[in-house]
Coordinates of N, CA, C and O and ligand atoms in Angstrom, one line a residue:
X1 N 4.9 20.8 2.1 CA 4.8 21.4 3.5 C 4.5 20.2 4.4 O 3.6 19.4 4.2
X2 N 5.3 20.2 5.5 CA 5.1 19.1 6.5 C 4.2 19.7 7.6 O 4.4 20.7 8.2
X3 N 3.2 18.9 8.0 CA 2.3 19.3 9.1 C 2.2 18.1 10.1 O 2.3 17.0 9.7
X4 N 2.0 18.4 11.3 CA 1.9 17.3 12.3 C 1.0 17.7 13.4 O 0.7 18.9 13.6
X5 N 0.5 16.7 14.1 CA -0.5 16.9 15.2 C 0.0 16.1 16.4 O 0.3 14.9 16.2
X6 N 0.0 16.6 17.6 CA 0.5 15.9 18.7 C -0.5 15.9 19.9 O -1.3 16.9 20.0
X7 N -0.4 14.9 20.7 CA -1.1 15.0 22.0 C -0.4 14.1 23.0 O 0.2 13.1 22.6
X8 N -0.4 14.5 24.3 CA 0.2 13.6 25.3 C -0.6 12.3 25.4 O -1.9 12.4 25.3
X9 N 0.0 11.2 25.6 CA -0.8 9.9 25.7 C -0.8 9.5 27.2 O -0.1 10.2 28.0
X10 N -1.5 8.5 27.5 CA -1.5 8.0 28.9 C -0.2 7.5 29.3 O 0.1 7.3 30.5
X11 N 0.7 7.2 28.3 CA 2.1 6.8 28.7 C 3.0 8.0 28.9 O 4.2 7.9 29.1
X12 N 2.4 9.2 28.9 CA 3.1 10.5 29.1 C 4.1 10.7 28.0 O 5.0 11.5 28.1
X13 N 3.9 10.0 26.9 CA 4.7 10.2 25.7 C 4.1 11.4 24.9 O 3.0 11.8 25.3
X14 N 4.7 11.8 23.9 CA 4.1 12.7 22.9 C 4.0 11.9 21.6 O 5.1 11.5 21.1
X15 N 2.8 11.6 21.2 CA 2.7 10.8 19.9 C 2.4 11.9 18.8 O 1.5 12.7 19.0
X16 N 3.2 11.8 17.8 CA 3.0 12.8 16.7 C 2.5 12.1 15.4 O 3.1 11.1 15.0
X17 N 1.4 12.6 14.9 CA 0.9 12.0 13.6 C 1.3 13.0 12.5 O 1.1 14.2 12.6
X18 N 1.9 12.4 11.5 CA 2.3 13.2 10.3 C 1.7 12.6 9.1 O 1.3 11.5 9.0
X19 N 1.7 13.4 8.0 CA 1.2 12.9 6.7 C 2.2 11.9 6.2 O 3.5 12.0 6.3
X20 N 1.7 10.8 5.6 CA 2.5 9.7 5.2 C 3.5 10.1 4.1 O 3.2 11.0 3.3
X21 N 4.7 9.4 4.2 CA 5.7 9.6 3.1 C 5.9 8.3 2.4 O 5.4 7.3 2.8
X22 N 6.6 8.3 1.3 CA 6.9 7.1 0.5 C 7.5 6.0 1.4 O 7.1 4.8 1.3
X23 N 8.3 6.4 2.4 CA 9.0 5.4 3.2 C 8.1 4.7 4.2 O 8.3 3.7 4.7
X24 N 6.9 5.4 4.4 CA 5.9 4.8 5.4 C 5.0 3.8 4.7 O 4.3 3.0 5.5
X25 N 4.9 3.8 3.4 CA 3.8 3.0 2.8 C 3.8 1.6 3.1 O 2.8 1.0 3.5
X26 N 5.0 0.9 2.9 CA 5.1 -0.5 3.2 C 4.7 -0.8 4.6 O 4.1 -1.8 4.9
X27 N 5.2 0.1 5.5 CA 4.9 -0.2 7.0 C 3.4 0.0 7.3 O 2.9 -0.8 8.1
X28 N 2.8 1.0 6.7 CA 1.4 1.2 7.0 C 0.5 0.1 6.4 O -0.4 -0.4 7.1
X29 N 0.9 -0.4 5.2 CA 0.1 -1.6 4.7 C 0.3 -2.8 5.6 O -0.7 -3.5 5.9
X30 N 1.5 -3.0 6.1 CA 1.8 -4.1 7.0 C 0.9 -4.0 8.2 O 0.4 -5.0 8.8
X31 N 0.9 -2.8 8.8 CA 0.0 -2.5 10.0 C -1.4 -2.8 9.7 O -2.1 -3.5 10.5
X32 N -1.9 -2.4 8.6 CA -3.4 -2.7 8.2 C -3.6 -4.2 8.1 O -4.6 -4.7 8.6
X33 N -2.6 -4.9 7.5 CA -2.8 -6.4 7.4 C -2.7 -7.0 8.8 O -3.5 -7.9 9.1
X34 N -1.8 -6.6 9.7 CA -1.7 -7.1 11.0 C -3.0 -6.9 11.8 O -3.4 -7.7 12.6
X35 N -3.6 -5.7 11.6 CA -4.8 -5.3 12.3 C -6.1 -5.9 11.7 O -7.2 -5.6 12.1
X36 N -5.9 -6.6 10.6 CA -7.1 -7.3 10.0 C -8.0 -6.3 9.2 O -9.2 -6.6 9.0
X37 N -7.4 -5.2 8.7 CA -8.3 -4.2 8.1 C -8.3 -4.3 6.5 O -9.1 -3.6 5.9
X38 N -7.4 -5.1 6.0 CA -7.4 -5.3 4.5 C -8.4 -6.3 4.1 O -8.7 -7.2 4.8
X39 N -8.9 -6.1 2.8 CA -9.8 -7.1 2.2 C -9.3 -7.4 0.9 O -8.7 -6.6 0.2
X40 N -9.6 -8.7 0.4 CA -9.0 -9.1 -0.9 C -9.5 -8.2 -2.1 O -8.7 -8.0 -3.0
X41 N -10.6 -7.6 -1.9 CA -11.1 -6.8 -3.0 C -10.7 -5.3 -3.0 O -11.0 -4.5 -3.8
X42 N -9.9 -4.9 -1.9 CA -9.4 -3.6 -1.8 C -7.8 -3.7 -1.8 O -7.3 -4.3 -1.0
X43 N -7.2 -3.0 -2.8 CA -5.7 -3.0 -2.8 C -5.3 -1.9 -1.9 O -5.5 -0.7 -2.2
X44 N -4.6 -2.2 -0.8 CA -4.3 -1.1 0.2 C -3.3 -0.1 -0.4 O -3.3 1.0 0.0
X45 N -2.4 -0.6 -1.2 CA -1.4 0.3 -1.9 C -2.2 1.3 -2.7 O -1.8 2.5 -2.7
X46 N -3.2 0.9 -3.5 CA -4.0 1.8 -4.3 C -4.8 2.7 -3.4 O -4.9 3.9 -3.7
X47 N -5.3 2.3 -2.3 CA -6.0 3.1 -1.4 C -5.1 4.2 -0.9 O -5.5 5.4 -0.8
X48 N -3.9 3.9 -0.5 CA -2.9 4.9 0.0 C -2.6 5.9 -1.1 O -2.7 7.1 -0.9
X49 N -2.4 5.4 -2.3 CA -2.0 6.3 -3.5 C -3.2 7.2 -3.8 O -2.9 8.4 -4.0
X50 N -4.4 6.7 -3.8 CA -5.5 7.6 -4.0 C -5.7 8.7 -3.0 O -6.0 9.8 -3.2
X51 N -5.5 8.3 -1.7 CA -5.7 9.2 -0.6 C -4.6 10.4 -0.7 O -4.9 11.5 -0.3
X52 N -3.4 10.0 -1.2 CA -2.3 11.0 -1.3 C -2.5 11.8 -2.6 O -1.8 12.9 -2.7
X53 N -3.3 11.4 -3.5 CA -3.4 12.1 -4.8 C -4.1 13.4 -4.8 O -4.0 14.2 -5.7
X54 N -5.0 13.6 -3.8 CA -5.8 14.9 -3.7 C -5.5 15.6 -2.4 O -5.1 15.0 -1.4
X55 N -5.8 16.9 -2.4 CA -5.6 17.7 -1.2 C -6.7 17.5 -0.2 O -6.7 18.0 0.9
X56 N -7.8 16.8 -0.6 CA -8.9 16.6 0.3 C -8.9 15.2 1.1 O -9.8 14.9 1.7
X57 N -7.8 14.5 0.9 CA -7.6 13.3 1.7 C -6.2 13.0 2.0 O -5.3 13.6 1.3
X58 N -5.9 12.2 3.0 CA -4.5 11.9 3.4 C -4.5 10.7 4.2 O -5.6 10.1 4.6
X59 N -3.3 10.2 4.5 CA -3.1 9.2 5.6 C -2.2 9.8 6.6 O -1.1 10.3 6.2
X60 N -2.6 9.7 7.8 CA -1.7 10.2 8.9 C -1.1 9.0 9.6 O -1.8 8.0 9.9
X61 N 0.2 9.1 10.0 CA 0.8 8.0 10.6 C 1.6 8.4 11.8 O 2.1 9.6 11.9
X62 N 1.7 7.5 12.8 CA 2.6 7.8 14.0 C 3.7 6.7 13.8 O 3.4 5.5 13.7
X63 N 5.0 7.2 13.9 CA 6.1 6.3 13.7 C 6.6 5.8 15.0 O 6.6 6.6 16.0
X64 N 7.1 4.6 15.0 CA 7.7 4.1 16.3 C 8.5 2.8 15.9 O 8.2 2.1 15.0
X65 N 9.6 2.6 16.7 CA 10.4 1.4 16.4 C 11.0 1.6 15.0 O 11.5 2.6 14.6
X66 N 10.8 0.5 14.2 CA 11.3 0.5 12.8 C 10.2 0.9 11.8 O 10.5 0.8 10.6
X67 N 9.0 1.2 12.3 CA 8.0 1.4 11.3 C 6.9 2.3 11.8 O 7.2 3.4 12.4
X68 N 5.6 2.0 11.5 CA 4.5 2.8 11.8 C 3.7 2.0 12.9 O 3.3 0.9 12.7
X69 N 3.3 2.7 13.9 CA 2.6 2.1 15.0 C 1.1 2.4 15.0 O 0.3 1.7 15.7
X70 N 0.7 3.5 14.3 CA -0.7 3.8 14.3 C -0.9 4.6 13.0 O -0.1 5.3 12.5
X71 N -2.2 4.5 12.6 CA -2.6 5.2 11.3 C -4.0 5.6 11.3 O -4.8 5.0 12.1
X72 N -4.3 6.5 10.4 CA -5.7 6.8 10.1 C -5.7 7.5 8.7 O -4.9 8.3 8.4
X73 N -6.7 7.0 7.9 CA -6.9 7.7 6.6 C -8.1 8.6 6.7 O -9.1 8.2 7.4
X74 N -8.0 9.8 6.2 CA -9.2 10.7 6.3 C -9.3 11.5 5.0 O -8.4 11.7 4.3
X75 N -10.6 11.9 4.8 CA -10.9 12.7 3.6 C -12.3 13.3 3.7 O -13.0 12.9 4.6
X76 N -12.6 14.2 2.8 CA -13.9 14.9 3.0 C -14.4 15.3 1.6 O -13.7 15.4 0.6
X77 N -15.7 15.7 1.7 CA -16.4 16.2 0.5 C -16.7 17.7 0.7 O -17.5 18.3 0.0
X78 N -16.2 18.3 1.7 CA -16.4 19.7 2.1 C -17.4 19.8 3.2 O -17.4 20.8 3.9
X79 N -18.3 18.8 3.3 CA -19.3 18.9 4.4 C -19.0 17.8 5.4 O -18.7 18.2 6.6
X80 N -19.0 16.6 5.0 CA -18.7 15.5 6.0 C -17.3 15.0 5.7 O -16.9 14.8 4.6
X81 N -16.5 14.8 6.8 CA -15.2 14.2 6.7 C -15.4 12.7 7.2 O -16.1 12.4 8.1
X82 N -14.6 11.9 6.6 CA -14.6 10.4 6.9 C -13.3 9.9 7.3 O -12.2 10.4 6.8
X83 N -13.2 8.9 8.2 CA -12.0 8.3 8.5 C -12.0 6.8 8.3 O -13.1 6.2 8.4
X84 N -10.9 6.3 7.9 CA -10.8 4.9 7.5 C -9.4 4.4 8.1 O -8.6 5.2 8.4
X85 N -9.3 3.0 8.1 CA -8.0 2.4 8.4 C -7.5 3.0 9.8 O -6.3 3.3 9.9
X86 N -8.3 3.1 10.8 CA -7.9 3.5 12.1 C -7.2 2.2 12.7 O -7.9 1.2 12.9
X87 N -5.9 2.3 12.9 CA -5.2 1.1 13.3 C -4.1 1.4 14.3 O -3.4 2.4 14.1
X88 N -3.9 0.5 15.2 CA -2.8 0.6 16.2 C -2.2 -0.8 16.3 O -2.8 -1.8 16.4
X89 N -0.8 -0.8 16.2 CA -0.1 -2.0 16.4 C -0.5 -2.7 17.6 O -0.6 -2.2 18.7
X90 N -0.9 -4.0 17.5 CA -1.4 -4.8 18.6 C -0.5 -4.7 19.9 O -1.0 -4.8 21.0
X91 N 0.8 -4.6 19.6 CA 1.7 -4.6 20.8 C 1.6 -3.3 21.6 O 2.2 -3.2 22.7
X92 N 1.0 -2.3 21.1 CA 0.9 -1.0 21.8 C -0.6 -0.5 21.9 O -0.8 0.7 22.2
X93 N -1.5 -1.4 21.7 CA -2.9 -1.0 21.9 C -3.2 -0.8 23.3 O -2.5 -1.3 24.2
X94 N -4.3 0.0 23.6 CA -4.7 0.2 25.0 C -3.8 1.3 25.7 O -3.9 1.4 26.9
X95 N -3.1 2.0 24.9 CA -2.2 3.1 25.5 C -2.5 4.5 25.0 O -1.7 5.4 25.2
X96 N -3.7 4.6 24.4 CA -4.1 5.9 24.0 C -3.8 6.3 22.5 O -4.1 7.4 22.0
X97 N -3.1 5.4 21.8 CA -2.7 5.7 20.4 C -4.0 5.7 19.5 O -4.0 6.5 18.5
X98 N -4.9 4.9 19.7 CA -6.1 4.9 18.9 C -6.9 6.2 19.1 O -7.3 6.8 18.1
X99 N -7.0 6.6 20.3 CA -7.7 8.0 20.5 C -6.8 9.0 19.8 O -7.4 9.9 19.2
X100 N -5.5 9.0 20.0 CA -4.7 10.0 19.4 C -4.8 10.0 17.8 O -4.8 11.1 17.2
X101 N -5.0 8.8 17.2 CA -5.2 8.8 15.8 C -6.5 9.4 15.4 O -6.5 10.2 14.4
X102 N -7.6 9.1 16.1 CA -8.9 9.7 15.7 C -8.8 11.2 15.9 O -9.3 12.0 15.1
X103 N -8.2 11.6 17.0 CA -8.2 13.1 17.3 C -7.3 13.8 16.3 O -7.6 14.9 15.9
X104 N -6.2 13.1 15.8 CA -5.4 13.8 14.8 C -6.2 13.9 13.5 O -6.1 15.0 12.8
X105 N -7.0 12.9 13.2 CA -7.8 13.0 12.0 C -8.9 14.1 12.1 O -9.1 14.9 11.2
X106 N -9.5 14.2 13.3 CA -10.5 15.3 13.6 C -9.8 16.7 13.4 O -10.4 17.6 12.7
X107 N -8.6 16.8 13.8 CA -7.9 18.1 13.7 C -7.6 18.4 12.2 O -7.7 19.5 11.7
X108 N -7.2 17.3 11.5 CA -6.9 17.5 10.1 C -8.2 17.9 9.3 O -8.1 18.9 8.5
X109 N -9.3 17.2 9.6 CA -10.5 17.6 8.9 C -11.0 19.0 9.3 O -11.4 19.8 8.5
X110 N -10.9 19.3 10.6 CA -11.4 20.6 11.0 C -10.6 21.7 10.4 O -11.1 22.8 10.0
X111 N -9.3 21.5 10.2 CA -8.4 22.5 9.6 C -8.8 22.7 8.1 O -8.5 23.7 7.5
X112 N -9.5 21.7 7.5 CA -9.9 21.9 6.2 C -11.4 22.4 6.1 O -12.0 22.5 5.0
X113 N -11.9 22.8 7.3 CA -13.2 23.5 7.3 C -14.4 22.5 7.4 O -15.5 22.9 7.3
X114 N -14.1 21.2 7.7 CA -15.1 20.2 7.8 C -15.6 20.2 9.3 O -14.9 20.3 10.2
X115 N -17.0 20.1 9.4 CA -17.6 20.2 10.7 C -18.1 18.9 11.3 O -18.5 18.8 12.4
X116 N -18.2 17.9 10.4 CA -18.8 16.6 10.8 C -17.8 15.5 10.5 O -17.4 15.3 9.3
X117 N -17.5 14.7 11.5 CA -16.7 13.6 11.3 C -17.5 12.3 11.3 O -18.4 12.2 12.2
X118 N -17.3 11.4 10.4 CA -18.0 10.2 10.3 C -17.1 9.0 10.0 O -16.0 9.2 9.5
X119 N -17.6 7.9 10.4 CA -16.8 6.6 10.0 C -17.8 5.5 10.0 O -18.9 5.5 10.5
X120 N -17.3 4.4 9.3 CA -18.1 3.2 9.2 C -17.4 2.1 10.0 O -16.2 2.0 10.0
X121 N -18.2 1.3 10.7 CA -17.7 0.1 11.4 C -18.4 -1.1 10.8 O -19.6 -1.2 10.7
X122 N -17.6 -2.1 10.3 CA -18.2 -3.3 9.8 C -19.0 -4.1 10.8 O -18.6 -4.1 12.0
X123 N -20.1 -4.7 10.4 CA -20.8 -5.5 11.4 C -20.0 -6.5 12.1 O -20.2 -6.9 13.2
X124 N -19.0 -7.0 11.4 CA -18.1 -8.1 11.9 C -17.1 -7.5 12.9 O -16.3 -8.3 13.5
X125 N -17.0 -6.2 13.1 CA -16.0 -5.6 13.9 C -16.7 -4.8 15.1 O -16.2 -3.8 15.6
X126 N -17.9 -5.3 15.5 CA -18.6 -4.6 16.5 C -17.9 -4.3 17.8 O -18.3 -3.5 18.6
X127 N -16.9 -5.1 18.0 CA -16.1 -5.0 19.3 C -15.5 -3.6 19.5 O -15.2 -3.1 20.6
X128 N -15.3 -2.9 18.3 CA -14.7 -1.5 18.4 C -15.7 -0.4 18.7 O -15.3 0.7 18.9
X129 N -16.9 -0.8 18.7 CA -18.0 0.3 19.0 C -17.7 1.0 20.3 O -18.0 2.2 20.4
X130 N -17.3 0.3 21.3 CA -17.0 0.9 22.6 C -15.9 1.9 22.6 O -15.9 2.9 23.2
X131 N -14.9 1.5 21.7 CA -13.8 2.5 21.5 C -14.3 3.8 21.0 O -14.0 4.9 21.5
X132 N -15.1 3.7 19.9 CA -15.6 5.0 19.3 C -16.6 5.7 20.2 O -16.6 6.9 20.3
X133 N -17.4 4.9 21.0 CA -18.3 5.6 21.9 C -17.4 6.4 23.0 O -17.8 7.5 23.3
X134 N -16.3 5.8 23.4 CA -15.4 6.5 24.4 C -14.9 7.8 23.8 O -14.6 8.8 24.5
X135 N -14.9 7.9 22.4 CA -14.4 9.1 21.8 C -15.5 10.1 21.4 O -15.3 11.1 20.7
X136 N -16.7 9.7 21.7 CA -17.8 10.6 21.5 C -18.6 10.3 20.2 O -19.4 11.2 19.7
X137 N -18.3 9.2 19.5 CA -19.0 8.9 18.3 C -20.3 8.1 18.6 O -20.3 7.1 19.4
X138 N -21.4 8.5 17.9 CA -22.7 7.9 18.2 C -23.3 7.4 16.9 O -23.0 7.9 15.8
X139 N -24.1 6.4 17.0 CA -24.9 5.9 15.9 C -25.7 7.0 15.2 O -26.4 7.7 15.8
X140 N -25.5 7.1 13.8 CA -26.1 8.2 13.1 C -27.5 7.8 12.5 O -28.1 8.5 11.8
X141 N -27.9 6.6 12.9 CA -29.2 6.1 12.5 C -29.4 6.1 11.0 O -30.4 6.6 10.5
X142 N -28.4 5.7 10.3 CA -28.4 5.6 8.9 C -28.0 4.2 8.5 O -27.2 3.6 9.1
X143 N -28.5 3.8 7.3 CA -28.0 2.6 6.7 C -27.1 3.0 5.5 O -27.5 3.8 4.7
X144 N -25.9 2.4 5.5 CA -25.0 2.7 4.4 C -25.3 1.8 3.2 O -25.3 0.6 3.3
X145 N -25.6 2.4 2.1 CA -25.9 1.7 0.8 C -24.7 1.8 -0.1 O -24.1 2.8 -0.1
X146 N -24.5 0.8 -0.9 CA -23.4 0.9 -1.8 C -23.6 0.2 -3.1 O -24.5 -0.7 -3.2
X147 N -22.8 0.6 -4.1 CA -22.9 -0.1 -5.4 C -21.5 0.1 -6.1 O -20.9 1.2 -6.1
X148 N -20.9 -1.0 -6.5 CA -19.7 -0.9 -7.2 C -19.8 -0.4 -8.6 O -20.7 -0.9 -9.4
X149 N -19.1 0.6 -9.0 CA -19.2 1.2 -10.3 C -18.3 0.6 -11.3 O -18.4 0.8 -12.5
X150 N -17.3 -0.2 -10.9 CA -16.4 -0.9 -11.8 C -15.9 -2.1 -11.1 O -15.9 -2.1 -9.8
X151 N -15.5 -3.1 -11.8 CA -14.9 -4.3 -11.2 C -13.7 -3.9 -10.3 O -13.0 -3.0 -10.6
X152 N -13.6 -4.6 -9.2 CA -12.5 -4.3 -8.2 C -11.1 -4.5 -8.9 O -11.0 -5.4 -9.8
Ligands
COA201 C1 -9.7 0.0 17.7 C2 -8.2 0.4 18.0 C3 -7.8 1.4 17.0 C4 -8.2 1.1 19.4 O1 -6.9 1.6 19.6 P1 -6.2 1.6 21.1 O2 -4.9 2.3 21.0 O3 -6.2 0.2 21.7 O4 -7.3 2.5 21.9 P2 -7.0 3.6 23.0 O5 -6.0 3.0 24.0 O6 -6.7 4.9 22.4 O7 -8.5 3.7 23.7 C5 -9.2 5.0 23.7 C6 -10.3 4.9 24.6 O8 -11.2 3.8 24.1 C7 -11.5 2.9 25.2 N1 -11.6 1.6 24.5 C8 -10.7 1.0 23.7 N2 -11.3 -0.2 23.2 C9 -12.5 -0.2 23.8 C10 -13.5 -1.2 23.7 N3 -13.4 -2.3 22.9 N4 -14.7 -1.0 24.4 C11 -14.8 0.1 25.2 N5 -13.9 1.1 25.3 C12 -12.7 0.9 24.6 C13 -10.3 3.0 26.1 O9 -10.6 2.5 27.4 C14 -9.9 4.4 26.0 O10 -10.8 5.2 26.9 P3 -10.2 6.5 27.6 O11 -9.4 7.3 26.6 O12 -11.4 7.2 28.0 O13 -9.3 6.0 28.7 C15 -7.3 -0.8 18.0 O14 -7.8 -1.8 18.9 C16 -7.1 -1.4 16.7 O15 -6.2 -1.1 15.9 N6 -7.9 -2.4 16.4 C17 -7.8 -3.2 15.1 C18 -8.2 -2.4 13.9 C19 -9.6 -1.9 14.0 O16 -10.5 -2.7 14.2 N7 -9.8 -0.6 13.7 C20 -11.1 0.0 13.7 C21 -11.7 -0.1 12.3 S1 -13.4 0.6 12.3

């Protein structure tokens, strides 16, 4: 079943976010690399495959030109929903696509019955905190702890 989420942007366009298809995968990985979101210890293709493998997570993409111009990965545990890989092609940043991606993720999560949206920002990427503040996201006064359960 195909589902999509749209909102008018400041460019008076309609940006539509849809669930990723096989044809989008190479484009979305390239977008993440261009946006500096990939890390050597995370295989982005595996991240996409895992997100697509269950009904509680997905990757939403907005297509444009020959590829994907914006993305967000989202998933949930039934209580909290999380978003990752919020990315907008640098050539079209500042035109509302980032907001549209986050709002598309919020609608996807809400449609799954999730009431709380959460995300993590790396300390090295603090410049995006203003972006999330503009969208209503606030510091949750939590420290994220982690432990790798298997070698990367
Ligand atoms: C962060 C990112 C997704 C923002 O996308 P964008 O399309 O440029 O953002 P938008 O144009 O939708 O901006 C939405 C709002 O945030 C505001 N905003 C954007 N960046 C901001 C910043 N650094 N500081 C303060 N406000 C900011 C805009 O003014 C806009 O406000 P408005 O809707 O009230 O007018 C984009 O810059 C990006 O892909 N960055 C690289 C990848 C990345 O770091 N992702 C986040 C990982 S946690």
